[in-house]
């Protein structure tokens, strides 16, 4: 019922939940039904507030098959690392764009 009240996706992209409540968002006008539900139904408010707290968080991780991150200093001093249990390979806790923004280099 809640998802049916959301504006439909456009080219596979949904309106962010914050956009529903932001009058400056270009699709704000399409979200009147869900805003009304949010304001009048406590259960809907709880669901949406919870969803807003997790929207945009990483759902899973992946590892590039042949990538290596290079640094002038020890990686353990710059980024979080974890060791893959299956083979002991050290893996960054950041995605590549974050590593790149820190001045690290990825080699494939």
N, CA, C and O atoms as a GROMACS GRO file, in nm:
protein
  432
    1UNK      N    1   0.082  -0.119   0.000
    1UNK     CA    2   0.000   0.000   0.000
    1UNK      C    3   0.086   0.126   0.000
    1UNK      O    4   0.057   0.221  -0.072
    2UNK      N    5   0.193   0.126   0.080
    2UNK     CA    6   0.280   0.244   0.086
    2UNK      C    7   0.353   0.262  -0.046
    2UNK      O    8   0.358   0.372  -0.100
    3UNK      N    9   0.409   0.154  -0.097
    3UNK     CA   10   0.486   0.166  -0.222
    3UNK      C   11   0.397   0.208  -0.339
    3UNK      O   12   0.444   0.276  -0.430
    4UNK      N   13   0.271   0.168  -0.337
    4UNK     CA   14   0.181   0.209  -0.446
    4UNK      C   15   0.151   0.358  -0.441
    4UNK      O   16   0.113   0.416  -0.543
    5UNK      N   17   0.167   0.420  -0.325
    5UNK     CA   18   0.141   0.563  -0.311
    5UNK      C   19   0.262   0.647  -0.353
    5UNK      O   20   0.250   0.769  -0.371
    6UNK      N   21   0.377   0.584  -0.369
    6UNK     CA   22   0.497   0.657  -0.413
    6UNK      C   23   0.486   0.693  -0.560
    6UNK      O   24   0.424   0.619  -0.637
    7UNK      N   25   0.546   0.804  -0.601
    7UNK     CA   26   0.549   0.835  -0.744
    7UNK      C   27   0.621   0.723  -0.820
    7UNK      O   28   0.715   0.664  -0.766
    8UNK      N   29   0.579   0.694  -0.942
    8UNK     CA   30   0.644   0.585  -1.017
    8UNK      C   31   0.789   0.620  -1.053
    8UNK      O   32   0.826   0.737  -1.065
    9UNK      N   33   0.868   0.515  -1.070
    9UNK     CA   34   1.006   0.535  -1.115
    9UNK      C   35   1.006   0.594  -1.255
    9UNK      O   36   0.916   0.569  -1.334
   10UNK      N   37   1.107   0.674  -1.283
   10UNK     CA   38   1.126   0.728  -1.417
   10UNK      C   39   1.260   0.676  -1.466
   10UNK      O   40   1.365   0.705  -1.408
   11UNK      N   41   1.256   0.600  -1.575
   11UNK     CA   42   1.377   0.540  -1.632
   11UNK      C   43   1.456   0.464  -1.526
   11UNK      O   44   1.578   0.474  -1.519
   12UNK      N   45   1.384   0.388  -1.442
   12UNK     CA   46   1.446   0.305  -1.341
   12UNK      C   47   1.492   0.378  -1.217
   12UNK      O   48   1.552   0.317  -1.128
   13UNK      N   49   1.466   0.507  -1.207
   13UNK     CA   50   1.513   0.586  -1.091
   13UNK      C   51   1.392   0.632  -1.010
   13UNK      O   52   1.300   0.694  -1.063
   14UNK      N   53   1.394   0.600  -0.881
   14UNK     CA   54   1.284   0.641  -0.794
   14UNK      C   55   1.315   0.775  -0.728
   14UNK      O   56   1.431   0.818  -0.722
   15UNK      N   57   1.211   0.839  -0.680
   15UNK     CA   58   1.230   0.962  -0.604
   15UNK      C   59   1.293   0.926  -0.470
   15UNK      O   60   1.247   0.831  -0.405
   16UNK      N   61   1.396   0.997  -0.426
   16UNK     CA   62   1.450   0.967  -0.292
   16UNK      C   63   1.346   1.004  -0.186
   16UNK      O   64   1.266   1.096  -0.206
   17UNK      N   65   1.347   0.934  -0.076
   17UNK     CA   66   1.248   0.961   0.028
   17UNK      C   67   1.256   1.104   0.078
   17UNK      O   68   1.153   1.164   0.107
   18UNK      N   69   1.376   1.159   0.088
   18UNK     CA   70   1.387   1.299   0.129
   18UNK      C   71   1.321   1.392   0.028
   18UNK      O   72   1.270   1.498   0.064
   19UNK      N   73   1.321   1.353  -0.100
   19UNK     CA   74   1.258   1.434  -0.204
   19UNK      C   75   1.108   1.446  -0.188
   19UNK      O   76   1.048   1.544  -0.233
   20UNK      N   77   1.048   1.348  -0.125
   20UNK     CA   78   0.903   1.351  -0.101
   20UNK      C   79   0.867   1.471  -0.013
   20UNK      O   80   0.760   1.530  -0.028
   21UNK      N   81   0.956   1.505   0.079
   21UNK     CA   82   0.929   1.610   0.177
   21UNK      C   83   0.998   1.742   0.145
   21UNK      O   84   0.976   1.842   0.214
   22UNK      N   85   1.079   1.745   0.041
   22UNK     CA   86   1.155   1.865   0.004
   22UNK      C   87   1.084   1.941  -0.106
   22UNK      O   88   1.082   1.895  -0.220
   23UNK      N   89   1.024   2.056  -0.075
   23UNK     CA   90   0.952   2.132  -0.177
   23UNK      C   91   1.040   2.174  -0.295
   23UNK      O   92   0.988   2.206  -0.402
   24UNK      N   93   1.171   2.173  -0.277
   24UNK     CA   94   1.262   2.210  -0.386
   24UNK      C   95   1.291   2.094  -0.481
   24UNK      O   96   1.344   2.115  -0.590
   25UNK      N   97   1.257   1.972  -0.440
   25UNK     CA   98   1.283   1.856  -0.526
   25UNK      C   99   1.191   1.863  -0.648
   25UNK      O  100   1.072   1.891  -0.634
   26UNK      N  101   1.245   1.836  -0.767
   26UNK     CA  102   1.163   1.848  -0.888
   26UNK      C  103   1.040   1.758  -0.893
   26UNK      O  104   0.945   1.788  -0.965
   27UNK      N  105   1.040   1.648  -0.818
   27UNK     CA  106   0.926   1.556  -0.822
   27UNK      C  107   0.838   1.566  -0.696
   27UNK      O  108   0.750   1.483  -0.675
   28UNK      N  109   0.863   1.667  -0.614
   28UNK     CA  110   0.788   1.685  -0.489
   28UNK      C  111   0.637   1.687  -0.514
   28UNK      O  112   0.561   1.629  -0.437
   29UNK      N  113   0.594   1.751  -0.621
   29UNK     CA  114   0.452   1.764  -0.650
   29UNK      C  115   0.382   1.632  -0.677
   29UNK      O  116   0.260   1.622  -0.665
   30UNK      N  117   0.458   1.530  -0.715
   30UNK     CA  118   0.400   1.398  -0.743
   30UNK      C  119   0.377   1.316  -0.617
   30UNK      O  120   0.318   1.208  -0.624
   31UNK      N  121   0.423   1.364  -0.503
   31UNK     CA  122   0.426   1.282  -0.382
   31UNK      C  123   0.320   1.321  -0.279
   31UNK      O  124   0.335   1.288  -0.161
   32UNK      N  125   0.216   1.390  -0.320
   32UNK     CA  126   0.113   1.434  -0.226
   32UNK      C  127   0.045   1.321  -0.152
   32UNK      O  128   0.019   1.332  -0.032
   33UNK      N  129   0.015   1.212  -0.222
   33UNK     CA  130  -0.056   1.101  -0.159
   33UNK      C  131   0.028   1.039  -0.046
   33UNK      O  132  -0.024   1.012   0.062
   34UNK      N  133   0.156   1.018  -0.072
   34UNK     CA  134   0.240   0.955   0.031
   34UNK      C  135   0.264   1.051   0.148
   34UNK      O  136   0.274   1.007   0.263
   35UNK      N  137   0.272   1.181   0.120
   35UNK     CA  138   0.287   1.279   0.229
   35UNK      C  139   0.163   1.279   0.319
   35UNK      O  140   0.175   1.287   0.441
   36UNK      N  141   0.046   1.271   0.258
   36UNK     CA  142  -0.079   1.267   0.335
   36UNK      C  143  -0.082   1.143   0.424
   36UNK      O  144  -0.119   1.150   0.541
   37UNK      N  145  -0.045   1.029   0.367
   37UNK     CA  146  -0.040   0.906   0.446
   37UNK      C  147   0.058   0.921   0.563
   37UNK      O  148   0.029   0.880   0.675
   38UNK      N  149   0.174   0.979   0.536
   38UNK     CA  150   0.278   0.999   0.637
   38UNK      C  151   0.226   1.085   0.752
   38UNK      O  152   0.250   1.055   0.869
   39UNK      N  153   0.154   1.191   0.717
   39UNK     CA  154   0.104   1.284   0.818
   39UNK      C  155  -0.012   1.228   0.900
   39UNK      O  156  -0.030   1.267   1.015
   40UNK      N  157  -0.090   1.136   0.841
   40UNK     CA  158  -0.213   1.091   0.906
   40UNK      C  159  -0.209   0.949   0.960
   40UNK      O  160  -0.298   0.910   1.036
   41UNK      N  161  -0.109   0.871   0.924
   41UNK     CA  162  -0.106   0.731   0.965
   41UNK      C  163   0.027   0.701   1.038
   41UNK      O  164   0.132   0.697   0.974
   42UNK      N  165   0.021   0.679   1.168
   42UNK     CA  166   0.144   0.657   1.245
   42UNK      C  167   0.230   0.540   1.194
   42UNK      O  168   0.353   0.548   1.196
   43UNK      N  169   0.166   0.433   1.148
   43UNK     CA  170   0.243   0.319   1.098
   43UNK      C  171   0.320   0.356   0.972
   43UNK      O  172   0.434   0.314   0.953
   44UNK      N  173   0.258   0.434   0.885
   44UNK     CA  174   0.325   0.479   0.763
   44UNK      C  175   0.442   0.569   0.800
   44UNK      O  176   0.550   0.558   0.741
   45UNK      N  177   0.421   0.657   0.896
   45UNK     CA  178   0.529   0.746   0.941
   45UNK      C  179   0.647   0.664   0.993
   45UNK      O  180   0.762   0.694   0.961
   46UNK      N  181   0.620   0.561   1.072
   46UNK     CA  182   0.726   0.476   1.126
   46UNK      C  183   0.803   0.407   1.014
   46UNK      O  184   0.927   0.404   1.015
   47UNK      N  185   0.732   0.352   0.917
   47UNK     CA  186   0.797   0.281   0.806
   47UNK      C  187   0.884   0.377   0.726
   47UNK      O  188   1.000   0.346   0.696
   48UNK      N  189   0.831   0.493   0.692
   48UNK     CA  190   0.907   0.588   0.610
   48UNK      C  191   1.026   0.644   0.687
   48UNK      O  192   1.135   0.658   0.631
   49UNK      N  193   1.008   0.676   0.814
   49UNK     CA  194   1.120   0.726   0.894
   49UNK      C  195   1.232   0.622   0.903
   49UNK      O  196   1.350   0.656   0.895
   50UNK      N  197   1.195   0.497   0.920
   50UNK     CA  198   1.295   0.389   0.925
   50UNK      C  199   1.365   0.376   0.791
   50UNK      O  200   1.487   0.363   0.785
   51UNK      N  201   1.288   0.379   0.683
   51UNK     CA  202   1.346   0.367   0.549
   51UNK      C  203   1.440   0.483   0.518
   51UNK      O  204   1.543   0.463   0.454
   52UNK      N  205   1.404   0.603   0.561
   52UNK     CA  206   1.492   0.719   0.538
   52UNK      C  207   1.626   0.701   0.608
   52UNK      O  208   1.728   0.751   0.562
   53UNK      N  209   1.626   0.630   0.719
   53UNK     CA  210   1.749   0.606   0.792
   53UNK      C  211   1.845   0.511   0.724
   53UNK      O  212   1.965   0.514   0.750
   54UNK      N  213   1.792   0.425   0.637
   54UNK     CA  214   1.880   0.327   0.570
   54UNK      C  215   1.894   0.353   0.420
   54UNK      O  216   1.977   0.291   0.354
   55UNK      N  217   1.813   0.443   0.366
   55UNK     CA  218   1.821   0.471   0.222
   55UNK      C  219   1.962   0.520   0.186
   55UNK      O  220   2.017   0.609   0.252
   56UNK      N  221   2.018   0.461   0.083
   56UNK     CA  222   2.149   0.502   0.035
   56UNK      C  223   2.266   0.428   0.099
   56UNK      O  224   2.380   0.443   0.055
   57UNK      N  225   2.240   0.347   0.202
   57UNK     CA  226   2.347   0.271   0.263
   57UNK      C  227   2.386   0.154   0.173
   57UNK      O  228   2.304   0.104   0.096
   58UNK      N  229   2.510   0.111   0.184
   58UNK     CA  230   2.559  -0.002   0.105
   58UNK      C  231   2.487  -0.129   0.147
   58UNK      O  232   2.476  -0.157   0.266
   59UNK      N  233   2.439  -0.205   0.049
   59UNK     CA  234   2.370  -0.330   0.079
   59UNK      C  235   2.463  -0.450   0.076
   59UNK      O  236   2.438  -0.551   0.141
   60UNK      N  237   2.570  -0.437   0.002
   60UNK     CA  238   2.662  -0.548  -0.012
   60UNK      C  239   2.795  -0.496  -0.062
   60UNK      O  240   2.810  -0.378  -0.094
   61UNK      N  241   2.890  -0.584  -0.070
   61UNK     CA  242   3.022  -0.544  -0.116
   61UNK      C  243   3.063  -0.633  -0.233
   61UNK      O  244   3.006  -0.740  -0.255
   62UNK      N  245   3.161  -0.586  -0.305
   62UNK     CA  246   3.216  -0.664  -0.414
   62UNK      C  247   3.365  -0.641  -0.421
   62UNK      O  248   3.417  -0.543  -0.366
   63UNK      N  249   3.433  -0.729  -0.488
   63UNK     CA  250   3.577  -0.720  -0.501
   63UNK      C  251   3.612  -0.730  -0.648
   63UNK      O  252   3.568  -0.821  -0.718
   64UNK      N  253   3.692  -0.635  -0.695
   64UNK     CA  254   3.740  -0.639  -0.833
   64UNK      C  255   3.839  -0.754  -0.844
   64UNK      O  256   3.928  -0.768  -0.760
   65UNK      N  257   3.824  -0.836  -0.946
   65UNK     CA  258   3.903  -0.958  -0.957
   65UNK      C  259   4.053  -0.934  -0.970
   65UNK      O  260   4.132  -1.018  -0.926
   66UNK      N  261   4.094  -0.821  -1.027
   66UNK     CA  262   4.238  -0.802  -1.052
   66UNK      C  263   4.288  -0.665  -1.009
   66UNK      O  264   4.391  -0.620  -1.060
   67UNK      N  265   4.221  -0.598  -0.921
   67UNK     CA  266   4.262  -0.463  -0.882
   67UNK      C  267   4.353  -0.465  -0.760
   67UNK      O  268   4.341  -0.550  -0.672
   68UNK      N  269   4.444  -0.369  -0.758
   68UNK     CA  270   4.534  -0.349  -0.645
   68UNK      C  271   4.535  -0.200  -0.614
   68UNK      O  272   4.541  -0.118  -0.706
   69UNK      N  273   4.530  -0.164  -0.487
   69UNK     CA  274   4.538  -0.024  -0.445
   69UNK      C  275   4.682   0.005  -0.405
   69UNK      O  276   4.742  -0.069  -0.326
   70UNK      N  277   4.738   0.113  -0.460
   70UNK     CA  278   4.876   0.152  -0.431
   70UNK      C  279   4.877   0.278  -0.346
   70UNK      O  280   4.793   0.368  -0.362
   71UNK      N  281   4.974   0.284  -0.254
   71UNK     CA  282   4.988   0.400  -0.166
   71UNK      C  283   5.134   0.420  -0.130
   71UNK      O  284   5.210   0.323  -0.123
   72UNK      N  285   5.174   0.545  -0.109
   72UNK     CA  286   5.311   0.575  -0.064
   72UNK      C  287   5.331   0.537   0.082
   72UNK      O  288   5.443   0.511   0.125
   73UNK      N  289   5.222   0.534   0.157
   73UNK     CA  290   5.228   0.499   0.299
   73UNK      C  291   5.150   0.371   0.323
   73UNK      O  292   5.077   0.324   0.236
   74UNK      N  293   5.166   0.315   0.442
   74UNK     CA  294   5.095   0.190   0.474
   74UNK      C  295   4.944   0.212   0.463
   74UNK      O  296   4.890   0.309   0.517
   75UNK      N  297   4.878   0.122   0.394
   75UNK     CA  298   4.733   0.134   0.379
   75UNK      C  299   4.662   0.128   0.514
   75UNK      O  300   4.559   0.193   0.532
   76UNK      N  301   4.714   0.051   0.607
   76UNK     CA  302   4.649   0.039   0.738
   76UNK      C  303   4.646   0.172   0.813
   76UNK      O  304   4.566   0.189   0.904
   77UNK      N  305   4.731   0.265   0.774
   77UNK     CA  306   4.731   0.397   0.837
   77UNK      C  307   4.635   0.493   0.768
   77UNK      O  308   4.611   0.603   0.818
   78UNK      N  309   4.580   0.452   0.653
   78UNK     CA  310   4.499   0.545   0.574
   78UNK      C  311   4.354   0.502   0.557
   78UNK      O  312   4.265   0.586   0.557
   79UNK      N  313   4.330   0.373   0.544
   79UNK     CA  314   4.194   0.326   0.516
   79UNK      C  315   4.165   0.199   0.596
   79UNK      O  316   4.257   0.129   0.637
   80UNK      N  317   4.037   0.170   0.617
   80UNK     CA  318   4.003   0.044   0.684
   80UNK      C  319   4.027  -0.074   0.589
   80UNK      O  320   3.996  -0.066   0.470
   81UNK      N  321   4.080  -0.180   0.643
   81UNK     CA  322   4.103  -0.303   0.566
   81UNK      C  323   4.042  -0.419   0.642
   81UNK      O  324   4.034  -0.417   0.765
   82UNK      N  325   3.998  -0.519   0.569
   82UNK     CA  326   3.958  -0.643   0.634
   82UNK      C  327   4.016  -0.759   0.555
   82UNK      O  328   4.047  -0.746   0.436
   83UNK      N  329   4.032  -0.872   0.621
   83UNK     CA  330   4.091  -0.987   0.557
   83UNK      C  331   3.981  -1.085   0.519
   83UNK      O  332   3.899  -1.125   0.602
   84UNK      N  333   3.980  -1.123   0.392
   84UNK     CA  334   3.882  -1.221   0.345
   84UNK      C  335   3.916  -1.356   0.406
   84UNK      O  336   4.029  -1.404   0.393
   85UNK      N  337   3.820  -1.417   0.471
   85UNK     CA  338   3.843  -1.542   0.543
   85UNK      C  339   3.885  -1.656   0.451
   85UNK      O  340   3.964  -1.741   0.491
   86UNK      N  341   3.833  -1.659   0.331
   86UNK     CA  342   3.858  -1.773   0.243
   86UNK      C  343   4.002  -1.785   0.197
   86UNK      O  344   4.052  -1.895   0.175
   87UNK      N  345   4.072  -1.670   0.182
   87UNK     CA  346   4.209  -1.678   0.129
   87UNK      C  347   4.306  -1.579   0.193
   87UNK      O  348   4.423  -1.574   0.153
   88UNK      N  349   4.262  -1.501   0.289
   88UNK     CA  350   4.351  -1.408   0.358
   88UNK      C  351   4.384  -1.280   0.284
   88UNK      O  352   4.467  -1.202   0.330
   89UNK      N  353   4.320  -1.258   0.170
   89UNK     CA  354   4.345  -1.136   0.093
   89UNK      C  355   4.290  -1.016   0.171
   89UNK      O  356   4.180  -1.022   0.226
   90UNK      N  357   4.368  -0.908   0.175
   90UNK     CA  358   4.323  -0.785   0.241
   90UNK      C  359   4.241  -0.703   0.143
   90UNK      O  360   4.280  -0.686   0.027
   91UNK      N  361   4.128  -0.653   0.190
   91UNK     CA  362   4.033  -0.581   0.105
   91UNK      C  363   4.002  -0.447   0.170
   91UNK      O  364   3.987  -0.438   0.292
   92UNK      N  365   3.994  -0.342   0.088
   92UNK     CA  366   3.963  -0.209   0.142
   92UNK      C  367   3.820  -0.204   0.194
   92UNK      O  368   3.731  -0.273   0.143
   93UNK      N  369   3.801  -0.123   0.294
   93UNK     CA  370   3.667  -0.100   0.346
   93UNK      C  371   3.597   0.014   0.275
   93UNK      O  372   3.480   0.042   0.302
   94UNK      N  373   3.668   0.081   0.183
   94UNK     CA  374   3.611   0.192   0.105
   94UNK      C  375   3.592   0.150  -0.040
   94UNK      O  376   3.662   0.061  -0.088
   95UNK      N  377   3.500   0.213  -0.108
   95UNK     CA  378   3.487   0.191  -0.252
   95UNK      C  379   3.599   0.266  -0.324
   95UNK      O  380   3.666   0.352  -0.266
   96UNK      N  381   3.619   0.231  -0.452
   96UNK     CA  382   3.730   0.292  -0.524
   96UNK      C  383   3.721   0.444  -0.534
   96UNK      O  384   3.823   0.510  -0.512
   97UNK      N  385   3.606   0.504  -0.565
   97UNK     CA  386   3.603   0.651  -0.572
   97UNK      C  387   3.649   0.717  -0.442
   97UNK      O  388   3.714   0.821  -0.446
   98UNK      N  389   3.616   0.658  -0.327
   98UNK     CA  390   3.662   0.714  -0.200
   98UNK      C  391   3.813   0.701  -0.187
   98UNK      O  392   3.880   0.794  -0.142
   99UNK      N  393   3.868   0.587  -0.228
   99UNK     CA  394   4.014   0.568  -0.225
   99UNK      C  395   4.081   0.669  -0.318
   99UNK      O  396   4.183   0.728  -0.282
  100UNK      N  397   4.026   0.687  -0.436
  100UNK     CA  398   4.083   0.781  -0.532
  100UNK      C  399   4.082   0.924  -0.476
  100UNK      O  400   4.178   0.998  -0.494
  101UNK      N  401   3.974   0.962  -0.410
  101UNK     CA  402   3.965   1.096  -0.351
  101UNK      C  403   4.070   1.118  -0.243
  101UNK      O  404   4.106   1.232  -0.213
  102UNK      N  405   4.120   1.009  -0.186
  102UNK     CA  406   4.225   1.018  -0.084
  102UNK      C  407   4.365   1.015  -0.146
  102UNK      O  408   4.465   1.018  -0.074
  103UNK      N  409   4.372   1.010  -0.279
  103UNK     CA  410   4.501   1.011  -0.347
  103UNK      C  411   4.560   0.873  -0.370
  103UNK      O  412   4.676   0.862  -0.410
  104UNK      N  413   4.483   0.768  -0.345
  104UNK     CA  414   4.531   0.633  -0.371
  104UNK      C  415   4.512   0.599  -0.518
  104UNK      O  416   4.429   0.658  -0.587
  105UNK      N  417   4.590   0.504  -0.566
  105UNK     CA  418   4.586   0.466  -0.708
  105UNK      C  419   4.541   0.321  -0.719
  105UNK      O  420   4.588   0.234  -0.646
  106UNK      N  421   4.449   0.295  -0.812
  106UNK     CA  422   4.405   0.157  -0.838
  106UNK      C  423   4.470   0.110  -0.967
  106UNK      O  424   4.464   0.179  -1.069
  107UNK      N  425   4.530  -0.007  -0.963
  107UNK     CA  426   4.587  -0.068  -1.083
  107UNK      C  427   4.509  -0.196  -1.111
  107UNK      O  428   4.484  -0.276  -1.021
  108UNK      N  429   4.472  -0.214  -1.236
  108UNK     CA  430   4.402  -0.338  -1.276
  108UNK      C  431   4.499  -0.431  -1.345
  108UNK      O  432   4.460  -0.540  -1.388
   0.00000   0.00000   0.00000
